[in-house]
């Protein structure tokens, strides 16, 4: 059974750096064809795609946030990590990690999401 | 970057009615690369349709997708109570994804 679980702080202060971790079960970040992505959703608003990392360590970012985002993976822990610098209250959102199936490509497995609030 | 627009923003219908949701792209999208997701309150999105018209595993046949180029649609032939939710289209281009703003289908 494939599961993804997000973890990280529920509250960060403006200007701080956010670090979120996605822990995978039932699949490996190193498996050929494995792609993991981060998506966020401000309360009551639409989904916003953020970043993607592939099994071969290729990385891709949304244009608007590219300078603030870093995605990486830790194969020993089977985790994908997203960092976002210079957090602002507008970054308050539920952050999801998810698996991309490249045969689509489409997103077929999602974590439950973690709510991050940016406030002083 | 391709921008997706969805209409209407909200669709108010009764159970049993037909729902037609539109997704329009700012430039042509490969049909293989256009997907639809359903999201209910407090839940993560769920894949409904991939490749513009292929239902995902376990998705009832009352859901159908169609379209090509810049115009795509999702149709729910007869709304069931569990179908009242927000629907997002999503495309893949140049190695990145974008989502549309969503259409909320609510009970009239």
PDB file of C-alpha atoms in Angstrom, chain B:
ATOM      1  CA  UNK B   1       3.560  28.917 -18.665  1.00  0.00           C
ATOM      2  CA  UNK B   2       0.114  27.615 -19.564  1.00  0.00           C
ATOM      3  CA  UNK B   3      -2.744  29.153 -17.602  1.00  0.00           C
ATOM      4  CA  UNK B   4      -5.953  27.211 -17.045  1.00  0.00           C
ATOM      5  CA  UNK B   5      -9.338  28.872 -16.643  1.00  0.00           C
ATOM      6  CA  UNK B   6     -12.348  26.976 -15.332  1.00  0.00           C
ATOM      7  CA  UNK B   7     -15.985  27.879 -15.699  1.00  0.00           C
ATOM      8  CA  UNK B   8     -18.339  28.352 -14.128  1.00  0.00           C
ATOM      9  CA  UNK B   9     -16.841  29.180 -10.768  1.00  0.00           C
ATOM     10  CA  UNK B  10     -19.825  27.629  -9.043  1.00  0.00           C
ATOM     11  CA  UNK B  11     -22.455  25.307 -10.461  1.00  0.00           C
ATOM     12  CA  UNK B  12     -25.634  24.896  -8.425  1.00  0.00           C
ATOM     13  CA  UNK B  13     -27.534  21.779  -9.372  1.00  0.00           C
ATOM     14  CA  UNK B  14     -29.839  19.170  -7.906  1.00  0.00           C
ATOM     15  CA  UNK B  15     -29.111  15.466  -7.493  1.00  0.00           C
ATOM     16  CA  UNK B  16     -29.906  13.629 -10.691  1.00  0.00           C
ATOM     17  CA  UNK B  17     -29.042  16.580 -12.912  1.00  0.00           C
ATOM     18  CA  UNK B  18     -26.243  16.699 -15.446  1.00  0.00           C
ATOM     19  CA  UNK B  19     -23.154  18.791 -14.752  1.00  0.00           C
ATOM     20  CA  UNK B  20     -20.824  20.119 -17.412  1.00  0.00           C
ATOM     21  CA  UNK B  21     -17.605  21.775 -16.290  1.00  0.00           C
ATOM     22  CA  UNK B  22     -15.256  23.625 -18.601  1.00  0.00           C
ATOM     23  CA  UNK B  23     -11.477  24.001 -18.564  1.00  0.00           C
ATOM     24  CA  UNK B  24      -9.800  26.313 -21.033  1.00  0.00           C
ATOM     25  CA  UNK B  25      -6.046  26.622 -21.563  1.00  0.00           C
ATOM     26  CA  UNK B  26      -4.130  29.722 -22.613  1.00  0.00           C
ATOM     27  CA  UNK B  27      -2.371  27.631 -25.252  1.00  0.00           C
ATOM     28  CA  UNK B  28      -2.755  24.160 -26.661  1.00  0.00           C
ATOM     29  CA  UNK B  29      -2.365  21.256 -24.227  1.00  0.00           C
ATOM     30  CA  UNK B  30      -1.564  17.702 -25.220  1.00  0.00           C
ATOM     31  CA  UNK B  31      -4.650  15.667 -24.483  1.00  0.00           C
ATOM     32  CA  UNK B  32      -2.499  13.080 -22.687  1.00  0.00           C
ATOM     33  CA  UNK B  33      -1.516  15.803 -20.270  1.00  0.00           C
ATOM     34  CA  UNK B  34      -4.912  17.092 -19.124  1.00  0.00           C
ATOM     35  CA  UNK B  35      -6.296  15.649 -15.898  1.00  0.00           C
ATOM     36  CA  UNK B  36      -9.270  16.244 -13.602  1.00  0.00           C
ATOM     37  CA  UNK B  37      -9.397  15.940  -9.812  1.00  0.00           C
ATOM     38  CA  UNK B  38     -12.224  16.009  -7.293  1.00  0.00           C
ATOM     39  CA  UNK B  39     -11.759  17.495  -3.841  1.00  0.00           C
ATOM     40  CA  UNK B  40     -14.161  17.277  -0.941  1.00  0.00           C
ATOM     41  CA  UNK B  41     -13.900  19.466   2.168  1.00  0.00           C
ATOM     42  CA  UNK B  42     -11.078  18.453   4.468  1.00  0.00           C
ATOM     43  CA  UNK B  43      -9.746  15.872   2.025  1.00  0.00           C
ATOM     44  CA  UNK B  44      -6.888  15.648  -0.406  1.00  0.00           C
ATOM     45  CA  UNK B  45      -7.818  15.758  -4.086  1.00  0.00           C
ATOM     46  CA  UNK B  46      -8.576  12.530  -5.906  1.00  0.00           C
ATOM     47  CA  UNK B  47      -7.744  11.752  -9.519  1.00  0.00           C
ATOM     48  CA  UNK B  48     -10.881  11.366 -11.627  1.00  0.00           C
ATOM     49  CA  UNK B  49      -9.799  11.591 -15.243  1.00  0.00           C
ATOM     50  CA  UNK B  50      -6.366  11.356 -16.848  1.00  0.00           C
ATOM     51  CA  UNK B  51      -5.387  12.008 -20.425  1.00  0.00           C
ATOM     52  CA  UNK B  52      -8.514  14.131 -20.916  1.00  0.00           C
ATOM     53  CA  UNK B  53     -10.865  11.157 -21.098  1.00  0.00           C
ATOM     54  CA  UNK B  54      -9.622   8.102 -19.186  1.00  0.00           C
ATOM     55  CA  UNK B  55     -11.359   7.401 -15.915  1.00  0.00           C
ATOM     56  CA  UNK B  56      -9.068   6.565 -13.030  1.00  0.00           C
ATOM     57  CA  UNK B  57      -9.421   3.287 -11.187  1.00  0.00           C
ATOM     58  CA  UNK B  58     -12.691   3.035  -9.306  1.00  0.00           C
ATOM     59  CA  UNK B  59     -14.275   6.139 -10.814  1.00  0.00           C
ATOM     60  CA  UNK B  60     -17.919   5.584 -11.781  1.00  0.00           C
ATOM     61  CA  UNK B  61     -18.882   5.812 -15.433  1.00  0.00           C
ATOM     62  CA  UNK B  62     -21.160   8.785 -14.789  1.00  0.00           C
ATOM     63  CA  UNK B  63     -17.919  10.808 -14.945  1.00  0.00           C
ATOM     64  CA  UNK B  64     -16.574  11.491 -18.407  1.00  0.00           C
ATOM     65  CA  UNK B  65     -13.979  13.808 -19.867  1.00  0.00           C
ATOM     66  CA  UNK B  66     -13.500  15.151 -23.342  1.00  0.00           C
ATOM     67  CA  UNK B  67     -11.799  17.853 -25.314  1.00  0.00           C
ATOM     68  CA  UNK B  68      -8.589  18.741 -27.069  1.00  0.00           C
ATOM     69  CA  UNK B  69      -6.334  21.664 -27.798  1.00  0.00           C
ATOM     70  CA  UNK B  70      -7.405  24.456 -25.506  1.00  0.00           C
ATOM     71  CA  UNK B  71     -10.928  23.350 -24.560  1.00  0.00           C
ATOM     72  CA  UNK B  72     -11.703  20.477 -22.256  1.00  0.00           C
ATOM     73  CA  UNK B  73     -14.752  19.450 -20.277  1.00  0.00           C
ATOM     74  CA  UNK B  74     -15.791  17.169 -17.462  1.00  0.00           C
ATOM     75  CA  UNK B  75     -19.338  15.836 -17.467  1.00  0.00           C
ATOM     76  CA  UNK B  76     -21.180  14.178 -14.622  1.00  0.00           C
ATOM     77  CA  UNK B  77     -24.175  12.547 -16.249  1.00  0.00           C
ATOM     78  CA  UNK B  78     -26.382  12.287 -13.155  1.00  0.00           C
ATOM     79  CA  UNK B  79     -25.238  13.920  -9.955  1.00  0.00           C
ATOM     80  CA  UNK B  80     -25.147  11.745  -6.886  1.00  0.00           C
ATOM     81  CA  UNK B  81     -25.067  13.297  -3.397  1.00  0.00           C
ATOM     82  CA  UNK B  82     -21.383  12.391  -3.049  1.00  0.00           C
ATOM     83  CA  UNK B  83     -20.462  14.301  -6.224  1.00  0.00           C
ATOM     84  CA  UNK B  84     -20.972  17.730  -4.684  1.00  0.00           C
ATOM     85  CA  UNK B  85     -17.389  18.905  -4.411  1.00  0.00           C
ATOM     86  CA  UNK B  86     -14.770  21.090  -6.070  1.00  0.00           C
ATOM     87  CA  UNK B  87     -13.288  19.962  -9.382  1.00  0.00           C
ATOM     88  CA  UNK B  88      -9.883  21.008 -10.689  1.00  0.00           C
ATOM     89  CA  UNK B  89      -8.343  20.542 -14.097  1.00  0.00           C
ATOM     90  CA  UNK B  90      -4.573  20.242 -14.257  1.00  0.00           C
ATOM     91  CA  UNK B  91      -2.110  20.209 -17.132  1.00  0.00           C
ATOM     92  CA  UNK B  92       1.507  19.218 -17.610  1.00  0.00           C
ATOM     93  CA  UNK B  93       3.794  21.148 -19.899  1.00  0.00           C
ATOM     94  CA  UNK B  94       7.528  21.656 -20.094  1.00  0.00           C
ATOM     95  CA  UNK B  95       8.053  19.444 -17.032  1.00  0.00           C
ATOM     96  CA  UNK B  96       5.816  21.460 -14.727  1.00  0.00           C
ATOM     97  CA  UNK B  97       2.200  21.233 -13.664  1.00  0.00           C
ATOM     98  CA  UNK B  98      -0.466  23.875 -13.302  1.00  0.00           C
ATOM     99  CA  UNK B  99      -3.965  23.685 -11.863  1.00  0.00           C
ATOM    100  CA  UNK B 100      -7.056  25.582 -12.797  1.00  0.00           C
ATOM    101  CA  UNK B 101      -8.901  27.655 -10.180  1.00  0.00           C
ATOM    102  CA  UNK B 102     -11.590  25.025  -9.703  1.00  0.00           C
ATOM    103  CA  UNK B 103     -15.348  24.697 -10.159  1.00  0.00           C
ATOM    104  CA  UNK B 104     -17.493  24.139  -7.114  1.00  0.00           C
ATOM    105  CA  UNK B 105     -20.530  21.957  -7.681  1.00  0.00           C
ATOM    106  CA  UNK B 106     -23.003  22.594  -4.917  1.00  0.00           C
ATOM    107  CA  UNK B 107     -26.519  21.558  -4.121  1.00  0.00           C
ATOM    108  CA  UNK B 108     -29.247  23.812  -5.440  1.00  0.00           C
TER     109      UNK B 108
END
